[in-house]
CSV table of C-alpha atoms in Angstrom, one decimal:
chain,number,residue,atom,x,y,z
A,1,MET,CA,-85.0,130.7,1.7
A,2,GLY,CA,-81.9,131.4,-0.4
A,3,LEU,CA,-79.7,128.4,-2.0
A,4,ARG,CA,-77.5,128.5,1.1
A,5,HIS,CA,-80.5,127.3,3.0
A,6,PRO,CA,-81.2,123.5,2.7
A,7,GLN,CA,-84.9,124.2,2.0
A,8,GLY,CA,-84.1,126.5,-0.9
A,9,ARG,CA,-81.9,124.0,-2.5
A,10,ARG,CA,-84.3,121.3,-2.2
A,11,ALA,CA,-87.0,123.5,-3.8
A,12,LEU,CA,-84.6,124.4,-6.8
A,13,THR,CA,-83.7,120.8,-7.2
A,14,ALA,CA,-87.0,119.6,-7.5
A,15,ILE,CA,-88.2,122.5,-10.1
A,16,ILE,CA,-85.1,121.6,-12.1
A,17,ALA,CA,-85.5,118.0,-11.8
A,18,ALA,CA,-89.2,118.1,-12.7
A,19,GLN,CA,-88.4,120.5,-15.7
A,20,PHE,CA,-85.4,118.2,-17.1
A,21,ILE,CA,-87.9,115.1,-16.8
A,22,GLY,CA,-91.2,117.0,-18.1
A,23,SER,CA,-88.9,118.4,-21.3
A,24,LEU,CA,-87.3,115.0,-22.0
A,25,ALA,CA,-90.7,113.5,-22.2
A,26,ASP,CA,-92.3,116.2,-24.3
A,27,ASN,CA,-89.4,116.0,-26.9
A,28,ALA,CA,-89.0,112.3,-27.0
A,29,LEU,CA,-93.1,112.3,-27.3
A,30,LEU,CA,-92.9,114.3,-30.3
A,31,ILE,CA,-90.5,111.8,-32.2
A,32,LEU,CA,-92.7,109.0,-31.0
A,33,ALA,CA,-96.0,110.6,-32.5
A,34,ILE,CA,-94.2,111.2,-35.8
A,35,GLY,CA,-93.4,107.5,-36.1
A,36,LEU,CA,-96.9,106.7,-35.1
A,37,LEU,CA,-98.4,109.0,-37.9
A,38,ALA,CA,-95.9,107.1,-40.4
A,39,GLU,CA,-96.8,103.7,-39.0
A,40,ARG,CA,-100.6,104.7,-39.5
A,41,GLN,CA,-99.7,105.9,-43.1
A,42,ALA,CA,-101.4,109.4,-42.0
A,43,ALA,CA,-101.7,112.2,-44.5
A,44,GLY,CA,-98.5,114.1,-45.5
A,45,TRP,CA,-99.9,117.3,-43.6
A,46,ALA,CA,-100.6,115.3,-40.4
A,47,THR,CA,-96.9,115.0,-39.2
A,48,PRO,CA,-96.3,119.2,-39.3
A,49,ALA,CA,-99.8,119.5,-38.1
A,50,LEU,CA,-98.1,117.9,-34.7
A,51,ARG,CA,-96.6,121.3,-34.3
A,52,LEU,CA,-99.4,123.3,-35.2
A,53,PHE,CA,-101.8,121.5,-32.8
A,54,PHE,CA,-99.0,121.9,-30.2
A,55,TYR,CA,-98.3,125.8,-30.6
A,56,LEU,CA,-102.0,126.4,-31.2
A,57,SER,CA,-102.6,125.6,-27.5
A,58,PHE,CA,-100.3,128.5,-26.6
A,59,VAL,CA,-102.2,130.7,-28.7
A,60,LEU,CA,-105.7,129.9,-27.5
A,61,THR,CA,-104.6,130.3,-23.6
A,62,ALA,CA,-102.2,133.3,-24.2
A,63,ALA,CA,-104.8,135.4,-22.5
A,64,PHE,CA,-105.2,133.3,-19.8
A,65,ALA,CA,-102.2,131.2,-19.0
A,66,GLY,CA,-100.5,134.1,-16.7
A,67,ALA,CA,-103.7,134.5,-14.9
A,68,ILE,CA,-104.0,130.8,-14.1
A,69,ALA,CA,-100.5,130.6,-12.6
A,70,ASP,CA,-101.4,133.5,-10.3
A,71,ALA,CA,-105.1,132.1,-9.4
A,72,PHE,CA,-103.5,129.1,-8.1
A,73,PRO,CA,-100.5,128.1,-6.1
A,74,LYS,CA,-97.9,127.9,-8.9
A,75,SER,CA,-96.5,124.3,-7.5
A,76,ARG,CA,-100.2,123.1,-8.1
A,77,VAL,CA,-100.4,124.4,-11.6
A,78,LEU,CA,-97.3,123.0,-12.5
A,79,LEU,CA,-98.4,119.6,-11.0
A,80,ALA,CA,-102.0,120.1,-13.0
A,81,THR,CA,-99.9,120.5,-16.2
A,82,ASN,CA,-97.5,117.5,-15.9
A,83,LEU,CA,-100.7,115.3,-15.1
A,84,ALA,CA,-102.0,116.8,-18.3
A,85,LYS,CA,-99.3,115.8,-20.4
A,86,LEU,CA,-99.3,112.3,-18.7
A,87,GLY,CA,-102.9,112.3,-19.8
A,88,GLY,CA,-101.8,113.1,-23.5
A,89,CYS,CA,-99.6,110.4,-23.2
A,90,ALA,CA,-102.4,108.0,-22.0
A,91,LEU,CA,-104.5,109.0,-24.9
A,92,LEU,CA,-101.6,107.9,-27.4
A,93,LEU,CA,-101.7,104.4,-25.8
A,94,ALA,CA,-105.5,104.1,-26.0
A,95,HIS,CA,-105.1,104.8,-29.7
A,96,LEU,CA,-106.6,108.3,-30.0
A,97,HIS,CA,-105.5,110.2,-32.9
A,98,PRO,CA,-101.9,111.7,-32.2
A,99,LEU,CA,-102.8,115.1,-33.2
A,100,ALA,CA,-105.6,115.1,-30.6
A,101,ALA,CA,-103.2,113.6,-27.9
A,102,TYR,CA,-100.5,116.2,-28.6
A,103,ALA,CA,-103.1,119.2,-28.2
A,104,LEU,CA,-103.5,117.9,-25.0
A,105,VAL,CA,-99.8,118.1,-23.9
A,106,GLY,CA,-99.6,121.4,-25.6
A,107,LEU,CA,-102.4,122.7,-23.6
A,108,GLY,CA,-100.0,121.3,-20.5
A,109,ALA,CA,-97.0,123.0,-21.9
A,110,ALA,CA,-98.6,126.5,-22.3
A,111,ALA,CA,-100.1,126.9,-18.9
A,112,HIS,CA,-96.9,125.3,-17.4
A,113,SER,CA,-94.7,128.2,-18.6
A,114,PRO,CA,-95.7,131.2,-16.9
A,115,ALA,CA,-95.9,128.9,-13.6
A,116,ARG,CA,-92.5,127.8,-14.3
A,117,TYR,CA,-90.8,131.1,-14.7
A,118,GLY,CA,-93.1,132.6,-11.8
A,119,ILE,CA,-92.3,130.1,-9.0
A,120,LEU,CA,-88.8,131.1,-8.6
A,121,PRO,CA,-89.1,134.5,-7.3
A,122,GLU,CA,-91.4,133.3,-4.7
A,123,LEU,CA,-89.1,130.7,-3.8
A,124,LEU,CA,-85.9,132.1,-3.9
A,125,PRO,CA,-84.4,135.9,-2.8
A,126,ALA,CA,-83.5,138.3,-5.8
A,127,GLU,CA,-79.7,137.5,-5.6
A,128,ASP,CA,-80.4,133.9,-6.3
A,129,LEU,CA,-82.7,134.3,-9.5
A,130,VAL,CA,-79.6,134.5,-12.2
A,131,ALA,CA,-78.1,131.1,-10.9
A,132,ALA,CA,-81.6,129.5,-10.4
A,133,ASN,CA,-82.7,130.6,-13.9
A,134,ALA,CA,-79.2,129.1,-15.6
A,135,GLY,CA,-79.9,126.0,-14.0
A,136,VAL,CA,-83.4,125.7,-15.2
A,137,GLU,CA,-82.4,126.7,-19.0
A,138,ILE,CA,-79.4,124.2,-18.8
A,139,ALA,CA,-81.7,121.7,-17.7
A,140,THR,CA,-84.0,122.5,-20.7
A,141,VAL,CA,-81.6,122.5,-23.6
A,142,LEU,CA,-80.2,119.2,-22.5
A,143,SER,CA,-83.5,117.8,-22.1
A,144,ILE,CA,-84.1,118.8,-26.0
A,145,LEU,CA,-81.0,117.3,-26.7
A,146,LEU,CA,-81.4,113.7,-25.0
A,147,GLY,CA,-85.2,113.7,-25.5
A,148,VAL,CA,-84.7,113.8,-29.3
A,149,ALA,CA,-82.3,110.9,-28.8
A,150,LEU,CA,-84.6,109.2,-26.6
A,151,GLY,CA,-87.3,109.5,-28.9
A,152,GLY,CA,-85.2,108.0,-31.8
A,153,TRP,CA,-84.3,105.0,-29.4
A,154,LEU,CA,-88.1,104.3,-28.6
A,155,LEU,CA,-88.8,104.1,-32.1
A,156,LEU,CA,-87.0,100.9,-32.2
A,157,LEU,CA,-89.3,99.6,-29.5
A,158,PRO,CA,-93.0,98.3,-30.0
A,159,ALA,CA,-95.2,101.7,-29.6
A,160,ALA,CA,-96.6,100.4,-26.6
A,161,TRP,CA,-93.5,100.3,-24.7
A,162,GLY,CA,-92.0,103.6,-26.2
A,163,LEU,CA,-95.5,105.4,-24.9
A,164,GLY,CA,-95.1,103.5,-21.6
A,165,THR,CA,-91.7,104.9,-21.1
A,166,ILE,CA,-92.8,108.4,-21.9
A,167,ALA,CA,-95.5,107.9,-19.4
A,168,VAL,CA,-93.2,106.9,-16.9
A,169,CYS,CA,-91.1,109.9,-17.6
A,170,TYR,CA,-94.2,112.3,-16.9
A,171,ALA,CA,-95.2,110.1,-13.9
A,172,MET,CA,-91.7,111.0,-12.5
A,173,SER,CA,-92.0,114.5,-13.4
A,174,VAL,CA,-95.1,114.7,-11.1
A,175,VAL,CA,-93.5,112.9,-8.4
A,176,CYS,CA,-90.7,115.8,-8.5
A,177,THR,CA,-93.4,118.4,-8.7
A,178,CYS,CA,-95.0,117.2,-5.4
A,179,ALA,CA,-91.8,118.0,-3.6
A,180,ILE,CA,-92.0,121.8,-4.5
A,181,PRO,CA,-93.3,123.7,-1.7
A,182,LYS,CA,-97.0,124.5,-2.1
A,183,GLY,CA,-96.9,128.3,-1.6
A,184,ARG,CA,-99.8,130.3,-2.1
A,185,ALA,CA,-101.7,132.1,-4.8
A,186,ALA,CA,-100.3,135.4,-6.0
A,187,ASN,CA,-103.9,136.3,-7.0
A,188,PRO,CA,-106.7,134.2,-6.4
A,189,GLN,CA,-109.3,136.4,-8.2
A,190,ALA,CA,-107.2,136.7,-11.2
A,191,LEU,CA,-109.5,134.5,-13.3
A,192,ASN,CA,-112.7,136.2,-12.3
A,193,ASP,CA,-113.2,138.2,-15.3
A,194,PRO,CA,-112.1,136.3,-18.5
A,195,ARG,CA,-113.4,139.1,-20.7
A,196,ALA,CA,-111.0,141.4,-18.9
A,197,LEU,CA,-108.1,139.2,-19.5
A,198,VAL,CA,-109.0,139.1,-23.2
A,199,THR,CA,-108.9,142.8,-23.5
A,200,THR,CA,-106.0,143.5,-21.6
A,201,PHE,CA,-104.2,140.8,-23.7
A,202,ALA,CA,-105.3,142.5,-26.9
A,203,ARG,CA,-104.5,146.0,-25.8
A,204,SER,CA,-101.2,145.0,-24.6
A,205,SER,CA,-100.5,143.2,-28.0
A,206,LYS,CA,-101.5,146.3,-29.8
A,207,THR,CA,-99.4,148.5,-27.7
A,208,LEU,CA,-96.3,146.0,-28.4
A,209,TRP,CA,-96.8,145.6,-32.1
A,210,ARG,CA,-97.0,149.7,-32.2
A,211,ASP,CA,-93.7,150.0,-30.5
A,212,ALA,CA,-90.6,150.0,-32.6
A,213,GLU,CA,-88.5,147.8,-30.6
A,214,GLY,CA,-91.3,145.8,-29.4
A,215,GLN,CA,-92.6,145.1,-32.9
A,216,ILE,CA,-89.2,143.9,-33.9
A,217,ALA,CA,-88.8,141.8,-30.6
A,218,LEU,CA,-92.1,140.2,-31.4
A,219,ALA,CA,-91.8,139.8,-35.0
A,220,VAL,CA,-88.1,138.1,-34.6
A,221,THR,CA,-89.3,135.9,-31.9
A,222,SER,CA,-92.0,134.7,-34.0
A,223,LEU,CA,-89.9,134.2,-37.3
A,224,PHE,CA,-87.3,132.5,-35.6
A,225,GLY,CA,-89.8,130.0,-33.7
A,226,ALA,CA,-91.6,129.3,-37.0
A,227,ALA,CA,-88.5,128.7,-38.9
A,228,ALA,CA,-86.9,126.4,-36.1
A,229,ALA,CA,-90.3,124.4,-36.1
A,230,VAL,CA,-90.2,124.2,-39.9
A,231,LEU,CA,-86.4,123.2,-40.0
A,232,GLN,CA,-87.4,120.1,-37.8
A,233,PHE,CA,-89.5,118.6,-40.2
A,234,VAL,CA,-87.3,119.7,-43.3
A,235,VAL,CA,-84.5,117.8,-41.5
A,236,LEU,CA,-86.4,114.8,-40.8
A,237,ARG,CA,-87.7,114.5,-44.2
A,238,TRP,CA,-84.4,115.4,-46.0
A,239,ALA,CA,-82.8,112.5,-44.1
A,240,GLN,CA,-85.3,110.0,-44.7
A,241,GLU,CA,-85.7,110.9,-48.7
A,242,ARG,CA,-81.8,112.1,-49.5
A,243,LEU,CA,-79.9,110.2,-47.0
A,244,GLY,CA,-82.0,106.9,-46.8
A,245,LEU,CA,-81.8,107.1,-43.1
A,246,PRO,CA,-85.0,105.7,-40.9
A,247,LEU,CA,-86.9,107.9,-38.6
A,248,ALA,CA,-85.0,106.8,-35.7
A,249,LYS,CA,-81.6,107.8,-37.1
A,250,ALA,CA,-83.0,111.0,-38.9
A,251,ALA,CA,-84.2,112.2,-35.5
A,252,LEU,CA,-80.7,112.2,-34.2
A,253,LEU,CA,-79.8,114.9,-36.9
A,254,GLN,CA,-82.2,117.2,-34.9
A,255,ILE,CA,-79.7,117.0,-32.2
A,256,ALA,CA,-77.0,118.7,-34.5
A,257,VAL,CA,-79.6,121.5,-35.2
A,258,ALA,CA,-80.2,122.1,-31.5
A,259,LEU,CA,-76.2,122.3,-31.1
A,260,GLY,CA,-76.1,124.9,-33.2
A,261,MET,CA,-79.1,126.7,-32.2
A,262,ALA,CA,-77.4,126.5,-28.4
A,263,GLY,CA,-73.9,127.5,-30.0
A,264,GLY,CA,-75.4,130.7,-31.9
A,265,ALA,CA,-77.0,131.7,-28.3
A,266,VAL,CA,-73.9,131.2,-26.5
A,267,ALA,CA,-71.7,133.5,-29.1
A,268,ALA,CA,-74.6,136.4,-29.2
A,269,ALA,CA,-74.0,136.3,-25.4
A,270,ARG,CA,-70.2,136.6,-25.9
A,271,TRP,CA,-69.9,138.9,-29.2
A,272,VAL,CA,-73.0,141.0,-29.4
A,273,PRO,CA,-73.7,143.4,-26.3
A,274,LEU,CA,-77.4,144.2,-25.9
A,275,ARG,CA,-76.9,148.1,-27.4
A,276,ARG,CA,-75.7,146.4,-30.6
A,277,ALA,CA,-78.7,143.7,-30.9
A,278,LEU,CA,-80.5,145.8,-33.2
A,279,THR,CA,-77.5,146.1,-35.5
A,280,MET,CA,-77.7,142.3,-36.0
A,281,LEU,CA,-81.1,142.8,-37.7
A,282,PRO,CA,-81.8,144.0,-41.3
A,283,VAL,CA,-84.0,147.1,-40.2
């Protein structure tokens, strides 16, 4: 079932649409959650803690996320994770603390990632995977840019209207996910021994950290992700305090940051061949 086959094209279209709309809502929700914390005059640490709670979900589920994607049909895992994100948005509408609600969104995102990357090889032949992955990644980058803009615009509306709009986006993502062929579980017994999963994960992590190139890859990825997360909030704070911009307009500056990151990735792909990758690092 390749991209030349109508069923293959429909499946990929559904995956890309679900990814785009879901990621759009994720990024808009972060901006809206920051606005809710400011509106409730939350402590200063609460705003960056949004990202902390979000990423903590990835850390806590790291040993199990891949097994979950294998234990059930991946299309149904994608459906469940989008429903979890919708649930987090509903909790915000119910006036639950934004940190708790955003942690639920993080749990959905953590389980979503391995299922999203793993479903493409199940639906498409190898020769179509590069094009399919490119489509998914392009949709993701666009959704980040537009999601930040959407979040900034929604801050101008009453909170209930903004959250309702994001909930509709998540619901649309759920509908798109329902159009993905169900498929089969790759390994229904993947979750039978949770202790073994934790042990294997710990052993694999230790192996990577002991490998010279693996250590560099993990360290650079971790530092880059941490710096990007911090920069996101630094830009917001700087724009509000130094430029006097309201949060709705300050959020738009994050688009410039995202464009710079995307431009750097394009430049690296164009001018830094794989064999020279390590020469770009101070090691």
